[in-house]
Short mmCIF file of N, CA and C in Angstrom, two decimals:
data_model
loop_
_atom_site.label_atom_id
_atom_site.label_comp_id
_atom_site.label_asym_id
_atom_site.label_seq_id
_atom_site.Cartn_x
_atom_site.Cartn_y
_atom_site.Cartn_z
N MET A 269 23.41 25.70 -11.08
CA MET A 269 22.84 25.42 -9.77
C MET A 269 23.81 24.57 -8.99
N SER A 270 24.11 24.90 -7.75
CA SER A 270 25.10 24.18 -6.97
C SER A 270 24.55 22.87 -6.46
N THR A 271 25.44 21.91 -6.29
CA THR A 271 25.01 20.60 -5.78
C THR A 271 24.67 20.67 -4.31
N ASP A 272 25.03 21.76 -3.62
CA ASP A 272 24.73 21.88 -2.19
C ASP A 272 23.24 22.01 -1.94
N SER A 273 22.48 22.43 -2.97
CA SER A 273 21.05 22.62 -2.77
C SER A 273 20.27 21.31 -2.80
N ALA A 274 20.90 20.20 -3.24
CA ALA A 274 20.22 18.92 -3.28
C ALA A 274 20.02 18.41 -1.86
N PRO A 275 18.88 17.75 -1.58
CA PRO A 275 18.64 17.26 -0.23
C PRO A 275 19.64 16.18 0.14
N ALA A 276 20.07 16.19 1.40
CA ALA A 276 21.08 15.24 1.88
C ALA A 276 20.57 13.81 1.84
N VAL A 277 19.24 13.63 1.89
CA VAL A 277 18.67 12.29 1.91
C VAL A 277 19.02 11.52 0.64
N GLN A 278 19.22 12.22 -0.47
CA GLN A 278 19.44 11.56 -1.74
C GLN A 278 20.87 11.04 -1.92
N LYS A 279 21.79 11.37 -1.00
CA LYS A 279 23.18 10.97 -1.16
C LYS A 279 23.50 9.82 -0.22
N PRO A 280 23.70 8.59 -0.74
CA PRO A 280 24.03 7.48 0.15
C PRO A 280 25.43 7.62 0.71
N ASP A 281 25.65 7.08 1.90
CA ASP A 281 26.93 7.17 2.58
C ASP A 281 27.83 5.96 2.33
N LEU A 282 27.52 5.14 1.33
CA LEU A 282 28.29 3.92 1.10
C LEU A 282 29.69 4.21 0.57
N ALA A 283 29.91 5.43 0.09
CA ALA A 283 31.22 5.76 -0.46
C ALA A 283 32.28 5.68 0.63
N ALA A 284 31.92 6.00 1.88
CA ALA A 284 32.88 5.96 2.98
C ALA A 284 33.21 4.50 3.31
N ALA A 285 32.41 3.86 4.09
CA ALA A 285 32.64 2.46 4.44
C ALA A 285 31.29 1.81 4.70
N PRO A 286 31.03 0.65 4.10
CA PRO A 286 29.75 0.00 4.35
C PRO A 286 29.65 -0.46 5.79
N PRO A 287 28.45 -0.56 6.32
CA PRO A 287 28.28 -0.95 7.72
C PRO A 287 28.79 -2.37 7.95
N GLY A 288 29.23 -2.64 9.17
CA GLY A 288 29.69 -3.97 9.53
C GLY A 288 28.53 -4.93 9.75
N LEU A 289 28.86 -6.19 10.00
CA LEU A 289 27.83 -7.22 10.19
C LEU A 289 26.96 -6.92 11.41
N LEU A 290 27.60 -6.49 12.50
CA LEU A 290 26.83 -6.18 13.71
C LEU A 290 25.91 -4.99 13.47
N ALA A 291 26.41 -3.98 12.75
CA ALA A 291 25.58 -2.81 12.44
C ALA A 291 24.37 -3.21 11.59
N LEU A 292 24.58 -4.09 10.61
CA LEU A 292 23.47 -4.57 9.79
C LEU A 292 22.46 -5.33 10.65
N PHE A 293 22.96 -6.22 11.50
CA PHE A 293 22.07 -7.00 12.37
C PHE A 293 21.25 -6.08 13.25
N LEU A 294 21.91 -5.12 13.91
CA LEU A 294 21.20 -4.23 14.83
C LEU A 294 20.22 -3.31 14.10
N ALA A 295 20.61 -2.83 12.90
CA ALA A 295 19.71 -1.95 12.15
C ALA A 295 18.43 -2.69 11.76
N PHE A 296 18.57 -3.92 11.27
CA PHE A 296 17.38 -4.67 10.87
C PHE A 296 16.60 -5.17 12.09
N ALA A 297 17.28 -5.42 13.21
CA ALA A 297 16.57 -5.79 14.43
C ALA A 297 15.71 -4.62 14.91
N ARG A 298 16.27 -3.39 14.84
CA ARG A 298 15.50 -2.20 15.23
C ARG A 298 14.30 -2.01 14.30
N MET A 299 14.53 -2.23 13.00
CA MET A 299 13.42 -2.09 12.04
C MET A 299 12.30 -3.05 12.38
N SER A 300 12.67 -4.30 12.65
CA SER A 300 11.64 -5.31 12.89
C SER A 300 10.91 -5.05 14.20
N LEU A 301 11.60 -4.52 15.20
CA LEU A 301 10.94 -4.22 16.47
C LEU A 301 10.08 -2.97 16.38
N ALA A 302 10.55 -1.97 15.63
CA ALA A 302 9.78 -0.73 15.48
C ALA A 302 8.56 -0.96 14.60
N GLY A 303 8.71 -1.81 13.59
CA GLY A 303 7.63 -2.01 12.64
C GLY A 303 6.94 -3.34 12.79
N PHE A 304 6.74 -3.77 14.00
CA PHE A 304 6.10 -5.06 14.24
C PHE A 304 4.75 -5.08 13.57
N GLY A 305 4.60 -5.94 12.56
CA GLY A 305 3.36 -6.02 11.80
C GLY A 305 3.43 -5.27 10.48
N GLY A 306 4.48 -4.53 10.24
CA GLY A 306 4.63 -3.80 8.99
C GLY A 306 5.99 -3.11 8.94
N VAL A 307 7.01 -3.83 8.53
CA VAL A 307 8.39 -3.35 8.63
C VAL A 307 8.77 -2.42 7.48
N LEU A 308 8.07 -2.46 6.36
CA LEU A 308 8.47 -1.70 5.18
C LEU A 308 8.63 -0.22 5.47
N VAL A 309 7.70 0.35 6.21
CA VAL A 309 7.74 1.77 6.54
C VAL A 309 9.06 2.11 7.25
N PHE A 310 9.40 1.32 8.24
CA PHE A 310 10.58 1.58 9.06
C PHE A 310 11.86 1.20 8.33
N ALA A 311 11.79 0.19 7.46
CA ALA A 311 12.96 -0.18 6.67
C ALA A 311 13.34 0.94 5.72
N ARG A 312 12.36 1.50 5.05
CA ARG A 312 12.66 2.60 4.13
C ARG A 312 13.22 3.80 4.88
N ARG A 313 12.61 4.15 6.01
CA ARG A 313 13.08 5.29 6.78
C ARG A 313 14.52 5.08 7.24
N ALA A 314 14.84 3.88 7.74
CA ALA A 314 16.19 3.61 8.25
C ALA A 314 17.22 3.59 7.13
N ILE A 315 16.90 2.89 6.03
CA ILE A 315 17.87 2.70 4.95
C ILE A 315 18.09 3.98 4.15
N VAL A 316 17.01 4.69 3.84
CA VAL A 316 17.11 5.87 2.96
C VAL A 316 17.36 7.15 3.75
N GLU A 317 16.62 7.37 4.82
CA GLU A 317 16.66 8.67 5.50
C GLU A 317 17.63 8.71 6.68
N GLN A 318 17.61 7.67 7.50
CA GLN A 318 18.43 7.70 8.70
C GLN A 318 19.90 7.37 8.42
N HIS A 319 20.17 6.18 7.87
CA HIS A 319 21.55 5.75 7.61
C HIS A 319 22.07 6.21 6.26
N ARG A 320 21.16 6.54 5.33
CA ARG A 320 21.51 6.95 3.96
C ARG A 320 22.39 5.91 3.27
N TRP A 321 22.00 4.65 3.41
CA TRP A 321 22.72 3.55 2.75
C TRP A 321 22.28 3.40 1.30
N MET A 322 21.12 3.95 0.94
CA MET A 322 20.59 3.91 -0.43
C MET A 322 19.87 5.22 -0.69
N THR A 323 19.76 5.57 -1.98
CA THR A 323 18.89 6.68 -2.35
C THR A 323 17.45 6.16 -2.43
N ALA A 324 16.50 7.06 -2.53
CA ALA A 324 15.09 6.66 -2.64
C ALA A 324 14.87 5.82 -3.89
N ASP A 325 15.51 6.20 -5.01
CA ASP A 325 15.38 5.43 -6.25
C ASP A 325 15.97 4.04 -6.11
N GLU A 326 17.15 3.93 -5.49
CA GLU A 326 17.78 2.61 -5.31
C GLU A 326 16.92 1.72 -4.44
N PHE A 327 16.32 2.30 -3.40
CA PHE A 327 15.45 1.51 -2.53
C PHE A 327 14.25 1.00 -3.32
N ASN A 328 13.63 1.87 -4.10
CA ASN A 328 12.46 1.46 -4.89
C ASN A 328 12.83 0.35 -5.87
N GLU A 329 13.98 0.50 -6.54
CA GLU A 329 14.40 -0.52 -7.51
C GLU A 329 14.70 -1.85 -6.83
N THR A 330 15.37 -1.81 -5.68
CA THR A 330 15.68 -3.04 -4.95
C THR A 330 14.41 -3.69 -4.44
N PHE A 331 13.49 -2.89 -3.92
CA PHE A 331 12.24 -3.44 -3.41
C PHE A 331 11.40 -4.02 -4.55
N ALA A 332 11.44 -3.37 -5.73
CA ALA A 332 10.72 -3.91 -6.89
C ALA A 332 11.29 -5.27 -7.28
N LEU A 333 12.62 -5.40 -7.25
CA LEU A 333 13.25 -6.69 -7.54
C LEU A 333 12.78 -7.75 -6.56
N CYS A 334 12.67 -7.38 -5.29
CA CYS A 334 12.28 -8.34 -4.24
C CYS A 334 10.85 -8.83 -4.42
N HIS A 335 10.01 -8.07 -5.14
CA HIS A 335 8.65 -8.53 -5.42
C HIS A 335 8.64 -9.77 -6.31
N PHE A 336 9.67 -9.93 -7.14
CA PHE A 336 9.69 -11.04 -8.09
C PHE A 336 10.39 -12.27 -7.54
N LEU A 337 10.96 -12.16 -6.34
CA LEU A 337 11.59 -13.30 -5.71
C LEU A 337 10.57 -14.02 -4.84
N PRO A 338 10.67 -15.33 -4.70
CA PRO A 338 9.72 -16.03 -3.84
C PRO A 338 9.93 -15.67 -2.37
N GLY A 339 8.84 -15.61 -1.63
CA GLY A 339 8.93 -15.30 -0.20
C GLY A 339 8.47 -13.89 0.10
N PRO A 340 8.42 -13.54 1.38
CA PRO A 340 7.98 -12.19 1.79
C PRO A 340 8.94 -11.12 1.28
N ASN A 341 8.39 -10.02 0.78
CA ASN A 341 9.19 -8.96 0.15
C ASN A 341 10.24 -8.37 1.09
N ILE A 342 9.86 -8.09 2.34
CA ILE A 342 10.79 -7.43 3.25
C ILE A 342 11.92 -8.37 3.65
N VAL A 343 11.63 -9.66 3.72
CA VAL A 343 12.69 -10.64 4.01
C VAL A 343 13.66 -10.71 2.83
N ASN A 344 13.11 -10.71 1.63
CA ASN A 344 13.96 -10.68 0.43
C ASN A 344 14.82 -9.42 0.42
N LEU A 345 14.22 -8.29 0.80
CA LEU A 345 14.96 -7.02 0.83
C LEU A 345 16.13 -7.10 1.79
N SER A 346 15.93 -7.71 2.96
CA SER A 346 17.02 -7.81 3.93
C SER A 346 18.17 -8.63 3.36
N MET A 347 17.86 -9.73 2.68
CA MET A 347 18.92 -10.57 2.10
C MET A 347 19.64 -9.86 0.96
N VAL A 348 18.87 -9.24 0.05
CA VAL A 348 19.48 -8.55 -1.10
C VAL A 348 20.32 -7.38 -0.62
N PHE A 349 19.77 -6.60 0.31
CA PHE A 349 20.48 -5.42 0.80
C PHE A 349 21.75 -5.80 1.56
N GLY A 350 21.62 -6.76 2.50
CA GLY A 350 22.80 -7.18 3.26
C GLY A 350 23.88 -7.78 2.37
N SER A 351 23.47 -8.58 1.37
CA SER A 351 24.44 -9.18 0.45
C SER A 351 25.12 -8.13 -0.41
N ARG A 352 24.38 -7.10 -0.76
CA ARG A 352 24.95 -6.02 -1.57
C ARG A 352 26.08 -5.30 -0.82
N LEU A 353 25.91 -5.15 0.49
CA LEU A 353 26.90 -4.41 1.27
C LEU A 353 28.04 -5.27 1.79
N ARG A 354 27.73 -6.51 2.25
CA ARG A 354 28.73 -7.33 2.92
C ARG A 354 28.74 -8.78 2.46
N GLY A 355 28.25 -9.03 1.26
CA GLY A 355 28.27 -10.40 0.74
C GLY A 355 27.26 -11.28 1.46
N ILE A 356 27.49 -12.59 1.39
CA ILE A 356 26.54 -13.56 1.97
C ILE A 356 26.42 -13.35 3.47
N ALA A 357 27.54 -13.08 4.13
CA ALA A 357 27.50 -12.86 5.59
C ALA A 357 26.62 -11.65 5.93
N GLY A 358 26.68 -10.61 5.12
CA GLY A 358 25.83 -9.44 5.33
C GLY A 358 24.36 -9.76 5.14
N GLY A 359 24.06 -10.59 4.13
CA GLY A 359 22.68 -11.01 3.92
C GLY A 359 22.15 -11.80 5.10
N VAL A 360 22.98 -12.69 5.62
CA VAL A 360 22.56 -13.50 6.77
C VAL A 360 22.39 -12.61 8.01
N ALA A 361 23.29 -11.64 8.20
CA ALA A 361 23.19 -10.75 9.36
C ALA A 361 21.91 -9.93 9.30
N ALA A 362 21.59 -9.36 8.13
CA ALA A 362 20.37 -8.56 7.99
C ALA A 362 19.13 -9.43 8.15
N PHE A 363 19.16 -10.61 7.54
CA PHE A 363 18.04 -11.56 7.63
C PHE A 363 17.79 -11.97 9.08
N THR A 364 18.86 -12.30 9.80
CA THR A 364 18.72 -12.72 11.21
C THR A 364 18.22 -11.57 12.06
N GLY A 365 18.76 -10.38 11.84
CA GLY A 365 18.29 -9.22 12.59
C GLY A 365 16.82 -8.93 12.35
N LEU A 366 16.38 -9.15 11.12
CA LEU A 366 14.98 -8.89 10.77
C LEU A 366 14.03 -9.91 11.40
N LEU A 367 14.43 -11.17 11.44
CA LEU A 367 13.50 -12.23 11.85
C LEU A 367 13.62 -12.69 13.30
N LEU A 368 14.80 -12.59 13.89
CA LEU A 368 14.97 -13.14 15.24
C LEU A 368 14.11 -12.44 16.30
N PRO A 369 14.16 -11.10 16.43
CA PRO A 369 13.33 -10.47 17.48
C PRO A 369 11.83 -10.73 17.33
N PRO A 370 11.25 -10.58 16.10
CA PRO A 370 9.81 -10.86 15.99
C PRO A 370 9.46 -12.32 16.27
N THR A 371 10.37 -13.24 15.91
CA THR A 371 10.10 -14.65 16.17
C THR A 371 9.99 -14.90 17.68
N LEU A 372 10.90 -14.32 18.43
CA LEU A 372 10.85 -14.48 19.89
C LEU A 372 9.59 -13.84 20.47
N ILE A 373 9.25 -12.64 19.98
CA ILE A 373 8.06 -11.95 20.49
C ILE A 373 6.80 -12.72 20.11
N MET A 374 6.72 -13.21 18.87
CA MET A 374 5.53 -13.95 18.43
C MET A 374 5.34 -15.24 19.22
N THR A 375 6.44 -15.88 19.57
CA THR A 375 6.34 -17.10 20.37
C THR A 375 5.71 -16.77 21.72
N ALA A 376 6.18 -15.69 22.35
CA ALA A 376 5.62 -15.29 23.64
C ALA A 376 4.15 -14.88 23.50
N LEU A 377 3.84 -14.12 22.43
CA LEU A 377 2.45 -13.69 22.22
C LEU A 377 1.52 -14.86 21.92
N ALA A 378 2.03 -15.84 21.19
CA ALA A 378 1.20 -17.02 20.88
C ALA A 378 0.83 -17.76 22.16
N ILE A 379 1.78 -17.85 23.06
CA ILE A 379 1.50 -18.51 24.35
C ILE A 379 0.44 -17.71 25.11
N ALA A 380 0.59 -16.38 25.14
CA ALA A 380 -0.38 -15.53 25.84
C ALA A 380 -1.74 -15.57 25.16
N TYR A 381 -1.76 -15.56 23.80
CA TYR A 381 -3.04 -15.57 23.07
C TYR A 381 -3.79 -16.88 23.28
N ALA A 382 -3.05 -17.99 23.36
CA ALA A 382 -3.70 -19.28 23.60
C ALA A 382 -4.43 -19.28 24.94
N ARG A 383 -3.91 -18.47 25.86
CA ARG A 383 -4.51 -18.45 27.20
C ARG A 383 -5.60 -17.38 27.33
N PHE A 384 -5.40 -16.19 26.70
CA PHE A 384 -6.32 -15.06 26.91
C PHE A 384 -6.99 -14.60 25.61
N GLY A 385 -6.99 -15.40 24.56
CA GLY A 385 -7.47 -14.98 23.24
C GLY A 385 -8.95 -14.66 23.17
N ASP A 386 -9.75 -15.15 24.08
CA ASP A 386 -11.20 -14.91 24.02
C ASP A 386 -11.62 -13.61 24.70
N THR A 387 -10.70 -12.85 25.24
CA THR A 387 -11.02 -11.61 25.94
C THR A 387 -11.45 -10.54 24.94
N GLU A 388 -12.58 -9.88 25.23
CA GLU A 388 -13.13 -8.86 24.32
C GLU A 388 -12.20 -7.66 24.18
N VAL A 389 -11.54 -7.28 25.26
CA VAL A 389 -10.62 -6.13 25.22
C VAL A 389 -9.48 -6.40 24.23
N LEU A 390 -8.97 -7.61 24.23
CA LEU A 390 -7.88 -7.97 23.32
C LEU A 390 -8.34 -7.87 21.87
N ARG A 391 -9.56 -8.27 21.58
CA ARG A 391 -10.09 -8.18 20.21
C ARG A 391 -10.17 -6.72 19.75
N ARG A 392 -10.59 -5.84 20.64
CA ARG A 392 -10.67 -4.41 20.28
C ARG A 392 -9.29 -3.81 20.06
N ILE A 393 -8.35 -4.22 20.88
CA ILE A 393 -6.97 -3.74 20.71
C ILE A 393 -6.43 -4.15 19.36
N LEU A 394 -6.64 -5.41 18.97
CA LEU A 394 -6.16 -5.90 17.68
C LEU A 394 -6.83 -5.19 16.52
N ALA A 395 -8.10 -4.84 16.65
CA ALA A 395 -8.80 -4.09 15.59
C ALA A 395 -8.17 -2.70 15.43
N GLY A 396 -7.84 -2.04 16.54
CA GLY A 396 -7.19 -0.73 16.47
C GLY A 396 -5.81 -0.82 15.85
N ILE A 397 -5.07 -1.85 16.19
CA ILE A 397 -3.73 -2.03 15.64
C ILE A 397 -3.80 -2.24 14.12
N SER A 398 -4.79 -2.97 13.65
CA SER A 398 -4.90 -3.21 12.21
C SER A 398 -5.18 -1.91 11.45
N CYS A 399 -5.95 -1.00 12.03
CA CYS A 399 -6.19 0.31 11.39
C CYS A 399 -4.90 1.11 11.29
N ALA A 400 -4.10 1.09 12.34
CA ALA A 400 -2.82 1.81 12.33
C ALA A 400 -1.88 1.22 11.27
N ALA A 401 -1.89 -0.10 11.14
CA ALA A 401 -1.02 -0.76 10.15
C ALA A 401 -1.40 -0.35 8.73
N VAL A 402 -2.68 -0.25 8.44
CA VAL A 402 -3.13 0.17 7.11
C VAL A 402 -2.69 1.61 6.84
N GLY A 403 -2.81 2.48 7.83
CA GLY A 403 -2.37 3.87 7.67
C GLY A 403 -0.88 3.97 7.38
N LEU A 404 -0.07 3.17 8.08
CA LEU A 404 1.38 3.18 7.83
C LEU A 404 1.69 2.70 6.42
N LEU A 405 0.99 1.67 5.96
CA LEU A 405 1.23 1.14 4.62
C LEU A 405 0.91 2.19 3.55
N ILE A 406 -0.21 2.87 3.72
CA ILE A 406 -0.59 3.92 2.76
C ILE A 406 0.46 5.03 2.75
N ALA A 407 0.96 5.40 3.94
CA ALA A 407 1.97 6.46 4.02
C ALA A 407 3.24 6.08 3.28
N VAL A 408 3.70 4.83 3.43
CA VAL A 408 4.95 4.43 2.77
C VAL A 408 4.76 4.31 1.26
N VAL A 409 3.58 3.92 0.81
CA VAL A 409 3.32 3.85 -0.63
C VAL A 409 3.46 5.25 -1.24
N PHE A 410 2.90 6.25 -0.58
CA PHE A 410 3.02 7.61 -1.10
C PHE A 410 4.47 8.10 -1.10
N ARG A 411 5.23 7.73 -0.08
CA ARG A 411 6.64 8.14 -0.03
C ARG A 411 7.45 7.45 -1.12
N MET A 412 7.13 6.20 -1.42
CA MET A 412 7.85 5.48 -2.47
C MET A 412 7.47 6.02 -3.85
N MET A 413 6.28 6.59 -3.98
CA MET A 413 5.86 7.17 -5.26
C MET A 413 6.52 8.51 -5.52
N THR A 414 7.03 9.18 -4.49
CA THR A 414 7.57 10.53 -4.63
C THR A 414 8.62 10.65 -5.72
N PRO A 415 9.64 9.75 -5.80
CA PRO A 415 10.62 9.90 -6.89
C PRO A 415 10.00 9.85 -8.28
N LEU A 416 8.99 9.00 -8.47
CA LEU A 416 8.31 8.93 -9.77
C LEU A 416 7.58 10.23 -10.08
N LEU A 417 6.91 10.77 -9.07
CA LEU A 417 6.15 12.00 -9.28
C LEU A 417 7.07 13.19 -9.53
N LYS A 418 8.24 13.21 -8.86
CA LYS A 418 9.19 14.31 -9.06
C LYS A 418 9.76 14.30 -10.46
N ARG A 419 10.00 13.11 -11.02
CA ARG A 419 10.53 13.03 -12.38
C ARG A 419 9.48 13.42 -13.41
N ALA A 420 8.22 13.31 -13.02
CA ALA A 420 7.09 13.65 -13.91
C ALA A 420 7.21 12.93 -15.24
N ASP A 421 7.56 11.66 -15.19
CA ASP A 421 7.67 10.83 -16.39
C ASP A 421 6.27 10.30 -16.71
N PRO A 422 5.63 10.81 -17.76
CA PRO A 422 4.23 10.42 -18.02
C PRO A 422 4.07 8.93 -18.29
N LEU A 423 5.03 8.30 -18.99
CA LEU A 423 4.89 6.86 -19.28
C LEU A 423 4.96 6.02 -18.01
N ALA A 424 5.89 6.36 -17.11
CA ALA A 424 5.99 5.63 -15.84
C ALA A 424 4.72 5.79 -15.02
N LEU A 425 4.18 7.00 -15.01
CA LEU A 425 2.95 7.25 -14.25
C LEU A 425 1.76 6.50 -14.86
N ILE A 426 1.70 6.43 -16.18
CA ILE A 426 0.62 5.70 -16.85
C ILE A 426 0.71 4.21 -16.55
N LEU A 427 1.95 3.66 -16.60
CA LEU A 427 2.14 2.24 -16.27
C LEU A 427 1.75 1.96 -14.82
N MET A 428 2.17 2.84 -13.91
CA MET A 428 1.84 2.66 -12.49
C MET A 428 0.33 2.70 -12.29
N LEU A 429 -0.33 3.66 -12.91
CA LEU A 429 -1.78 3.78 -12.78
C LEU A 429 -2.48 2.58 -13.40
N GLY A 430 -1.98 2.11 -14.55
CA GLY A 430 -2.58 0.94 -15.19
C GLY A 430 -2.49 -0.31 -14.33
N VAL A 431 -1.34 -0.53 -13.71
CA VAL A 431 -1.18 -1.71 -12.83
C VAL A 431 -2.09 -1.57 -11.62
N PHE A 432 -2.15 -0.36 -11.05
CA PHE A 432 -3.04 -0.14 -9.90
C PHE A 432 -4.49 -0.44 -10.26
N LEU A 433 -4.95 0.09 -11.40
CA LEU A 433 -6.34 -0.14 -11.82
C LEU A 433 -6.61 -1.62 -12.08
N ALA A 434 -5.65 -2.29 -12.74
CA ALA A 434 -5.85 -3.71 -13.07
C ALA A 434 -5.95 -4.57 -11.82
N ILE A 435 -5.06 -4.33 -10.85
CA ILE A 435 -5.05 -5.18 -9.65
C ILE A 435 -5.99 -4.65 -8.58
N GLY A 436 -5.91 -3.33 -8.30
CA GLY A 436 -6.67 -2.77 -7.18
C GLY A 436 -8.14 -2.56 -7.46
N VAL A 437 -8.49 -2.20 -8.70
CA VAL A 437 -9.89 -1.89 -9.02
C VAL A 437 -10.57 -3.04 -9.74
N LEU A 438 -9.95 -3.51 -10.84
CA LEU A 438 -10.58 -4.58 -11.63
C LEU A 438 -10.37 -5.97 -11.03
N ARG A 439 -9.47 -6.08 -10.05
CA ARG A 439 -9.20 -7.34 -9.34
C ARG A 439 -8.72 -8.45 -10.28
N LEU A 440 -7.93 -8.07 -11.28
CA LEU A 440 -7.35 -9.07 -12.18
C LEU A 440 -6.26 -9.82 -11.44
N PRO A 441 -5.98 -11.08 -11.83
CA PRO A 441 -4.94 -11.86 -11.14
C PRO A 441 -3.57 -11.20 -11.28
N LEU A 442 -2.83 -11.19 -10.18
CA LEU A 442 -1.51 -10.55 -10.15
C LEU A 442 -0.58 -11.11 -11.22
N GLN A 443 -0.57 -12.43 -11.36
CA GLN A 443 0.33 -13.07 -12.33
C GLN A 443 0.04 -12.60 -13.75
N ALA A 444 -1.23 -12.51 -14.10
CA ALA A 444 -1.60 -12.08 -15.46
C ALA A 444 -1.20 -10.64 -15.70
N VAL A 445 -1.41 -9.78 -14.68
CA VAL A 445 -1.05 -8.37 -14.83
C VAL A 445 0.46 -8.23 -14.99
N LEU A 446 1.23 -8.98 -14.19
CA LEU A 446 2.69 -8.92 -14.29
C LEU A 446 3.20 -9.43 -15.63
N LEU A 447 2.55 -10.47 -16.18
CA LEU A 447 2.96 -10.99 -17.48
C LEU A 447 2.82 -9.95 -18.59
N VAL A 448 1.89 -9.02 -18.40
CA VAL A 448 1.72 -7.94 -19.38
C VAL A 448 2.57 -6.73 -19.01
N ALA A 449 2.54 -6.36 -17.73
CA ALA A 449 3.19 -5.11 -17.30
C ALA A 449 4.71 -5.16 -17.39
N ILE A 450 5.30 -6.30 -17.07
CA ILE A 450 6.77 -6.38 -17.08
C ILE A 450 7.34 -6.19 -18.48
N PRO A 451 6.88 -6.97 -19.48
CA PRO A 451 7.43 -6.73 -20.82
C PRO A 451 7.16 -5.32 -21.35
N VAL A 452 5.98 -4.78 -21.04
CA VAL A 452 5.67 -3.43 -21.51
C VAL A 452 6.62 -2.41 -20.87
N SER A 453 6.82 -2.50 -19.55
CA SER A 453 7.69 -1.52 -18.88
C SER A 453 9.14 -1.67 -19.31
N VAL A 454 9.61 -2.91 -19.50
CA VAL A 454 10.98 -3.12 -19.97
C VAL A 454 11.14 -2.59 -21.40
N GLY A 455 10.15 -2.86 -22.25
CA GLY A 455 10.20 -2.37 -23.62
C GLY A 455 10.20 -0.86 -23.70
N VAL A 456 9.34 -0.21 -22.92
CA VAL A 456 9.28 1.24 -22.91
C VAL A 456 10.60 1.83 -22.43
N THR A 457 11.18 1.24 -21.39
CA THR A 457 12.46 1.72 -20.86
C THR A 457 13.57 1.59 -21.90
N CYS A 458 13.61 0.45 -22.58
CA CYS A 458 14.64 0.25 -23.63
C CYS A 458 14.48 1.26 -24.76
N LEU A 459 13.24 1.49 -25.20
CA LEU A 459 13.01 2.46 -26.27
C LEU A 459 13.43 3.87 -25.86
N LEU A 460 13.10 4.26 -24.64
CA LEU A 460 13.46 5.59 -24.16
C LEU A 460 14.96 5.75 -24.06
N ARG A 461 15.67 4.72 -23.61
CA ARG A 461 17.12 4.80 -23.49
C ARG A 461 17.78 4.86 -24.87
N ARG A 462 17.21 4.15 -25.83
CA ARG A 462 17.78 4.23 -27.20
C ARG A 462 17.59 5.61 -27.77
N LYS A 463 16.44 6.24 -27.50
CA LYS A 463 16.20 7.60 -28.00
C LYS A 463 17.17 8.59 -27.38
N VAL A 464 17.45 8.42 -26.07
CA VAL A 464 18.37 9.31 -25.38
C VAL A 464 19.79 9.12 -25.91
N ALA A 465 20.16 7.85 -26.17
CA ALA A 465 21.53 7.57 -26.66
C ALA A 465 21.73 8.03 -28.10
N ALA A 466 20.64 8.07 -28.89
CA ALA A 466 20.77 8.46 -30.32
C ALA A 466 20.97 9.94 -30.50
#
């Protein structure tokens, strides 16, 4: 089977030349402005599909790492991603691009909300926006699951389903679930790799 049949989205363009600091700043500024209230959807689309700076698997792995770092996940992603491409300066450029535009907009909105926050029309608008944000989040979760589903790895799917049931359905504490899920997933991965190597 020829490699030409593979989708272009899966091939990152980092082999040529990584983006410059300004390009990183502008890319993350666009993400933050497009995804005001939920940047993950737009970050994945820009990094994986539009610029092809990462494959879908690399994005998932990097985002999973960012879950274990303190602070907001998408902010961690900007620092890790920018540092990976352009060192500390790249991390700072991506971080600044991600946070500066929303900070300026939120400051202006806070001033406006302090003055007009009791208006009924504004409350209805915010309720509609929250529904759209939930829909975007669900859409990106399904897109991030696609690489796992394509591999059809039953153990990975069982682990994913188990974590979802523990946190989403049984409402167990996140820390307790992670203390069990992380060693189990690392152990399973190590065992599978040893079997493949043998």
